[in-house]
Short mmCIF file of C-alpha atoms in Angstrom, two decimals:
data_model
loop_
_atom_site.label_atom_id
_atom_site.label_comp_id
_atom_site.label_asym_id
_atom_site.label_seq_id
_atom_site.Cartn_x
_atom_site.Cartn_y
_atom_site.Cartn_z
CA ASP A 1 -5.47 -73.58 -46.80
CA ALA A 2 -7.48 -75.43 -49.44
CA LYS A 3 -10.62 -77.32 -48.48
CA THR A 4 -10.86 -81.10 -48.79
CA THR A 5 -13.81 -83.41 -49.42
CA GLN A 6 -13.90 -87.01 -48.21
CA PRO A 7 -16.62 -89.66 -48.11
CA PRO A 8 -18.15 -89.88 -44.62
CA SER A 9 -17.55 -93.59 -44.22
CA MET A 10 -16.15 -96.70 -45.87
CA ASP A 11 -15.98 -100.40 -45.10
CA CYS A 12 -13.10 -102.71 -45.91
CA ALA A 13 -12.54 -106.41 -45.45
CA GLU A 14 -9.65 -107.42 -43.25
CA GLY A 15 -6.56 -108.26 -45.30
CA ARG A 16 -7.74 -106.32 -48.32
CA ALA A 17 -6.46 -102.95 -49.48
CA ALA A 18 -8.30 -99.90 -48.20
CA ASN A 19 -8.42 -97.03 -50.68
CA LEU A 20 -9.50 -93.73 -49.17
CA PRO A 21 -10.18 -90.88 -51.63
CA CYS A 22 -9.84 -87.16 -51.06
CA ASN A 23 -10.72 -84.24 -53.29
CA HIS A 24 -8.78 -80.99 -53.00
CA SER A 25 -9.58 -79.17 -56.23
CA THR A 26 -8.46 -75.74 -54.96
CA ILE A 27 -5.02 -76.85 -53.82
CA SER A 28 -2.23 -74.35 -54.42
CA GLY A 29 1.19 -75.11 -55.84
CA ASN A 30 2.94 -74.83 -52.49
CA GLU A 31 0.41 -76.88 -50.51
CA TYR A 32 1.05 -80.43 -49.42
CA VAL A 33 -1.47 -83.23 -48.88
CA TYR A 34 -1.30 -84.69 -45.38
CA TRP A 35 -3.08 -87.72 -43.97
CA TYR A 36 -3.71 -88.34 -40.30
CA ARG A 37 -5.89 -90.87 -38.54
CA GLN A 38 -7.56 -90.90 -35.17
CA ILE A 39 -8.39 -94.06 -33.35
CA HIS A 40 -11.22 -93.68 -30.88
CA SER A 41 -10.37 -91.47 -27.87
CA GLN A 42 -6.75 -90.97 -28.91
CA GLY A 43 -4.79 -88.11 -30.42
CA PRO A 44 -4.36 -88.02 -34.21
CA GLN A 45 -1.53 -90.06 -35.70
CA TYR A 46 0.48 -88.88 -38.69
CA ILE A 47 0.38 -91.29 -41.64
CA ILE A 48 1.97 -89.73 -44.70
CA HIS A 49 2.25 -86.56 -46.75
CA GLY A 50 3.21 -85.57 -50.27
CA LEU A 51 3.45 -82.68 -52.70
CA LYS A 52 3.05 -84.12 -56.19
CA ASN A 53 4.91 -87.41 -56.35
CA ASN A 54 3.47 -90.62 -55.03
CA GLU A 55 4.80 -91.51 -51.61
CA THR A 56 5.11 -94.76 -49.66
CA ASN A 57 6.13 -95.52 -46.12
CA GLU A 58 5.71 -98.41 -43.72
CA MET A 59 2.10 -97.49 -43.02
CA ALA A 60 0.61 -96.51 -46.35
CA SER A 61 0.94 -95.23 -49.88
CA LEU A 62 -0.25 -91.87 -51.13
CA ILE A 63 -1.25 -91.48 -54.75
CA ILE A 64 -1.68 -87.89 -55.98
CA THR A 65 -3.22 -87.23 -59.38
CA GLU A 66 -1.16 -85.36 -61.94
CA ASP A 67 -3.33 -82.24 -61.65
CA ARG A 68 -3.10 -82.56 -57.83
CA LYS A 69 -6.82 -82.06 -57.44
CA SER A 70 -7.34 -85.39 -55.71
CA SER A 71 -5.45 -88.09 -53.91
CA THR A 72 -5.91 -91.60 -52.54
CA LEU A 73 -4.52 -93.07 -49.36
CA ILE A 74 -3.89 -96.79 -49.66
CA LEU A 75 -3.56 -99.13 -46.71
CA PRO A 76 -2.27 -102.22 -48.52
CA HIS A 77 -3.44 -104.90 -46.08
CA ALA A 78 -6.01 -103.49 -43.71
CA THR A 79 -6.31 -104.95 -40.22
CA LEU A 80 -8.94 -104.47 -37.54
CA ARG A 81 -6.57 -102.04 -35.82
CA ASP A 82 -6.81 -99.73 -38.84
CA THR A 83 -10.42 -98.93 -37.94
CA ALA A 84 -10.30 -95.18 -37.36
CA VAL A 85 -11.27 -91.76 -38.70
CA TYR A 86 -8.93 -90.75 -41.52
CA TYR A 87 -8.34 -87.07 -42.20
CA CYS A 88 -7.03 -85.60 -45.44
CA ILE A 89 -5.60 -82.11 -44.88
CA VAL A 90 -4.04 -79.67 -47.29
CA ARG A 91 -1.63 -77.06 -46.02
CA VAL A 92 1.60 -75.25 -46.65
CA ALA A 93 4.45 -77.38 -45.36
CA TYR A 94 5.81 -77.24 -41.85
CA GLY A 95 4.66 -75.37 -38.84
CA ASN A 96 1.30 -74.17 -40.06
CA LYS A 97 -1.82 -75.09 -38.17
CA LEU A 98 -3.76 -78.14 -39.29
CA VAL A 99 -7.45 -77.62 -40.02
CA PHE A 100 -9.39 -80.86 -39.66
CA GLY A 101 -12.46 -81.60 -41.73
CA ALA A 102 -15.00 -84.31 -41.00
CA GLY A 103 -12.78 -87.14 -42.26
CA THR A 104 -13.70 -90.66 -43.35
CA ILE A 105 -14.69 -93.33 -40.85
CA LEU A 106 -12.99 -96.51 -42.03
CA ARG A 107 -14.41 -99.71 -40.62
CA VAL A 108 -12.32 -102.81 -41.20
CA LYS A 109 -14.40 -105.95 -40.85
CA SER A 110 -13.35 -109.54 -40.38
CA GLY B 1 9.55 -90.55 -33.32
CA ALA B 2 8.76 -87.37 -31.43
CA VAL B 3 6.61 -87.84 -28.35
CA VAL B 4 4.08 -85.44 -26.89
CA SER B 5 2.50 -86.10 -23.52
CA GLN B 6 -0.53 -84.61 -21.83
CA HIS B 7 -1.41 -84.53 -18.17
CA PRO B 8 -3.84 -85.44 -16.85
CA SER B 9 -5.32 -87.97 -19.25
CA TRP B 10 -8.72 -87.40 -17.71
CA VAL B 11 -10.12 -85.04 -15.10
CA ILE B 12 -13.45 -84.45 -13.42
CA CYS B 13 -14.11 -81.07 -11.86
CA LYS B 14 -17.01 -79.21 -10.35
CA SER B 15 -18.76 -76.40 -12.15
CA GLY B 16 -17.15 -73.04 -11.39
CA THR B 17 -13.68 -74.36 -10.69
CA SER B 18 -10.61 -74.09 -12.93
CA VAL B 19 -8.58 -76.93 -14.34
CA LYS B 20 -5.11 -76.92 -15.89
CA ILE B 21 -3.96 -79.28 -18.64
CA GLU B 22 -0.28 -79.68 -19.44
CA CYS B 23 1.25 -80.50 -22.80
CA ARG B 24 4.90 -81.49 -23.01
CA SER B 25 7.20 -82.33 -25.89
CA LEU B 26 9.40 -85.03 -24.41
CA ASP B 27 12.27 -85.37 -26.84
CA PHE B 28 12.29 -82.23 -28.92
CA GLN B 29 11.88 -78.49 -28.61
CA ALA B 30 8.55 -77.23 -29.87
CA THR B 31 8.58 -73.84 -31.50
CA THR B 32 4.81 -73.82 -31.69
CA MET B 33 2.07 -75.65 -29.82
CA PHE B 34 -1.57 -75.97 -30.77
CA TRP B 35 -4.65 -76.69 -28.69
CA TYR B 36 -7.70 -78.47 -30.10
CA ARG B 37 -11.08 -79.39 -28.69
CA GLN B 38 -13.20 -82.31 -29.82
CA PHE B 39 -16.82 -82.97 -28.91
CA PRO B 40 -18.31 -86.48 -29.25
CA LYS B 41 -18.70 -87.64 -32.85
CA GLN B 42 -17.20 -84.39 -34.16
CA SER B 43 -13.88 -83.44 -35.70
CA LEU B 44 -11.06 -81.61 -33.98
CA MET B 45 -11.50 -77.86 -33.75
CA LEU B 46 -8.45 -75.67 -33.38
CA MET B 47 -8.72 -73.39 -30.35
CA ALA B 48 -5.43 -71.54 -30.32
CA THR B 49 -1.81 -71.43 -31.43
CA SER B 50 0.96 -70.57 -29.02
CA ASN B 51 4.60 -69.73 -29.50
CA GLU B 52 7.11 -69.89 -26.69
CA GLY B 53 7.36 -66.61 -24.84
CA SER B 54 4.55 -64.84 -26.64
CA LYS B 55 0.79 -64.53 -26.34
CA ALA B 56 -1.38 -67.19 -27.86
CA THR B 57 -3.41 -66.56 -30.99
CA TYR B 58 -7.00 -67.68 -30.53
CA GLU B 59 -9.35 -68.85 -33.25
CA GLN B 60 -12.54 -66.94 -33.85
CA GLY B 61 -15.17 -67.70 -31.26
CA VAL B 62 -12.77 -68.99 -28.60
CA GLU B 63 -12.82 -66.93 -25.40
CA LYS B 64 -9.26 -66.08 -24.48
CA ASP B 65 -10.20 -65.13 -20.93
CA LYS B 66 -11.83 -68.49 -20.39
CA PHE B 67 -9.15 -70.65 -22.00
CA LEU B 68 -5.83 -69.36 -20.73
CA ILE B 69 -2.79 -70.63 -22.58
CA ASN B 70 0.76 -70.32 -21.32
CA HIS B 71 3.77 -71.44 -23.33
CA ALA B 72 6.55 -70.82 -20.84
CA SER B 73 9.23 -72.99 -22.40
CA LEU B 74 10.04 -74.83 -25.60
CA THR B 75 8.79 -78.08 -24.08
CA LEU B 76 5.73 -77.06 -22.07
CA SER B 77 2.41 -75.42 -22.79
CA THR B 78 -0.56 -75.28 -20.45
CA LEU B 79 -4.26 -74.75 -21.06
CA THR B 80 -6.33 -73.56 -18.11
CA VAL B 81 -10.09 -73.77 -18.38
CA THR B 82 -11.35 -71.11 -15.98
CA SER B 83 -14.74 -71.19 -14.28
CA ALA B 84 -15.58 -74.43 -16.01
CA HIS B 85 -19.16 -75.28 -16.92
CA PRO B 86 -20.71 -78.56 -18.08
CA GLU B 87 -20.63 -77.35 -21.69
CA ASP B 88 -16.83 -77.21 -21.45
CA SER B 89 -16.79 -80.98 -21.06
CA SER B 90 -14.81 -82.21 -24.03
CA PHE B 91 -11.69 -83.97 -25.26
CA TYR B 92 -8.76 -81.54 -25.35
CA ILE B 93 -5.80 -82.38 -27.56
CA CYS B 94 -2.51 -80.56 -27.95
CA SER B 95 0.07 -80.80 -30.68
CA ALA B 96 3.66 -79.63 -30.74
CA SER B 97 5.54 -78.52 -33.79
CA ASP B 98 9.26 -78.55 -34.43
CA ALA B 99 10.74 -77.12 -37.59
CA TYR B 100 9.34 -79.95 -39.66
CA GLU B 101 6.16 -81.50 -38.39
CA GLN B 102 3.32 -81.56 -35.86
CA TYR B 103 3.04 -84.27 -33.27
CA PHE B 104 -0.12 -84.88 -31.26
CA GLY B 105 -0.61 -85.69 -27.62
CA PRO B 106 -2.94 -88.45 -26.43
CA GLY B 107 -5.63 -86.03 -25.32
CA THR B 108 -7.27 -85.08 -22.01
CA ARG B 109 -10.89 -85.94 -21.25
CA LEU B 110 -12.50 -83.15 -19.19
CA THR B 111 -15.82 -83.72 -17.48
CA VAL B 112 -17.43 -80.83 -15.63
CA THR B 113 -20.16 -81.81 -13.19
#
């Protein structure tokens, strides 16, 4: 599975959009971009995933560049409860193990 | 959505004893289950992958005789930490995979005294 690079931490004001970047320059054609988050002392929570098209669900939007070498997770209206570690993971779809990197600590501040 | 439970949520045991952690998929059948370990302020590290009815596949550096994994049914996997030592104190997280996605349990906090 391709390696990902994320900033170690980011701050965001409550109510504003949080944009979390991820670089995955060695991604292969059959690899998806997955995003999970982990709130302190809990198991990871699935957020969203995509292959090459932009995706949106009730939690977030995922923007993938045309060359697929990077992506951005967007939380449109961040709340204090969105404070967590966000992990960007690249893998072949379905069933394969997830390899977690260091992730980005997002701190939402009032 | 699919729910994965872990039991116990936390456990304290004495050095030298063994402790068993259960991981259950509550509303779906899990073809594969994964076990992770997480030390404070670190990321999750995959320990092993288990498929129902077969032996687990351990990641490099994980002692299979120390961390015994049993995946007896499509809804239950267990991790037994044998002869636990203080350095085994950690947050243990399982995930269960159906044909489409992985779902994570809430984690088990193990403290070895």
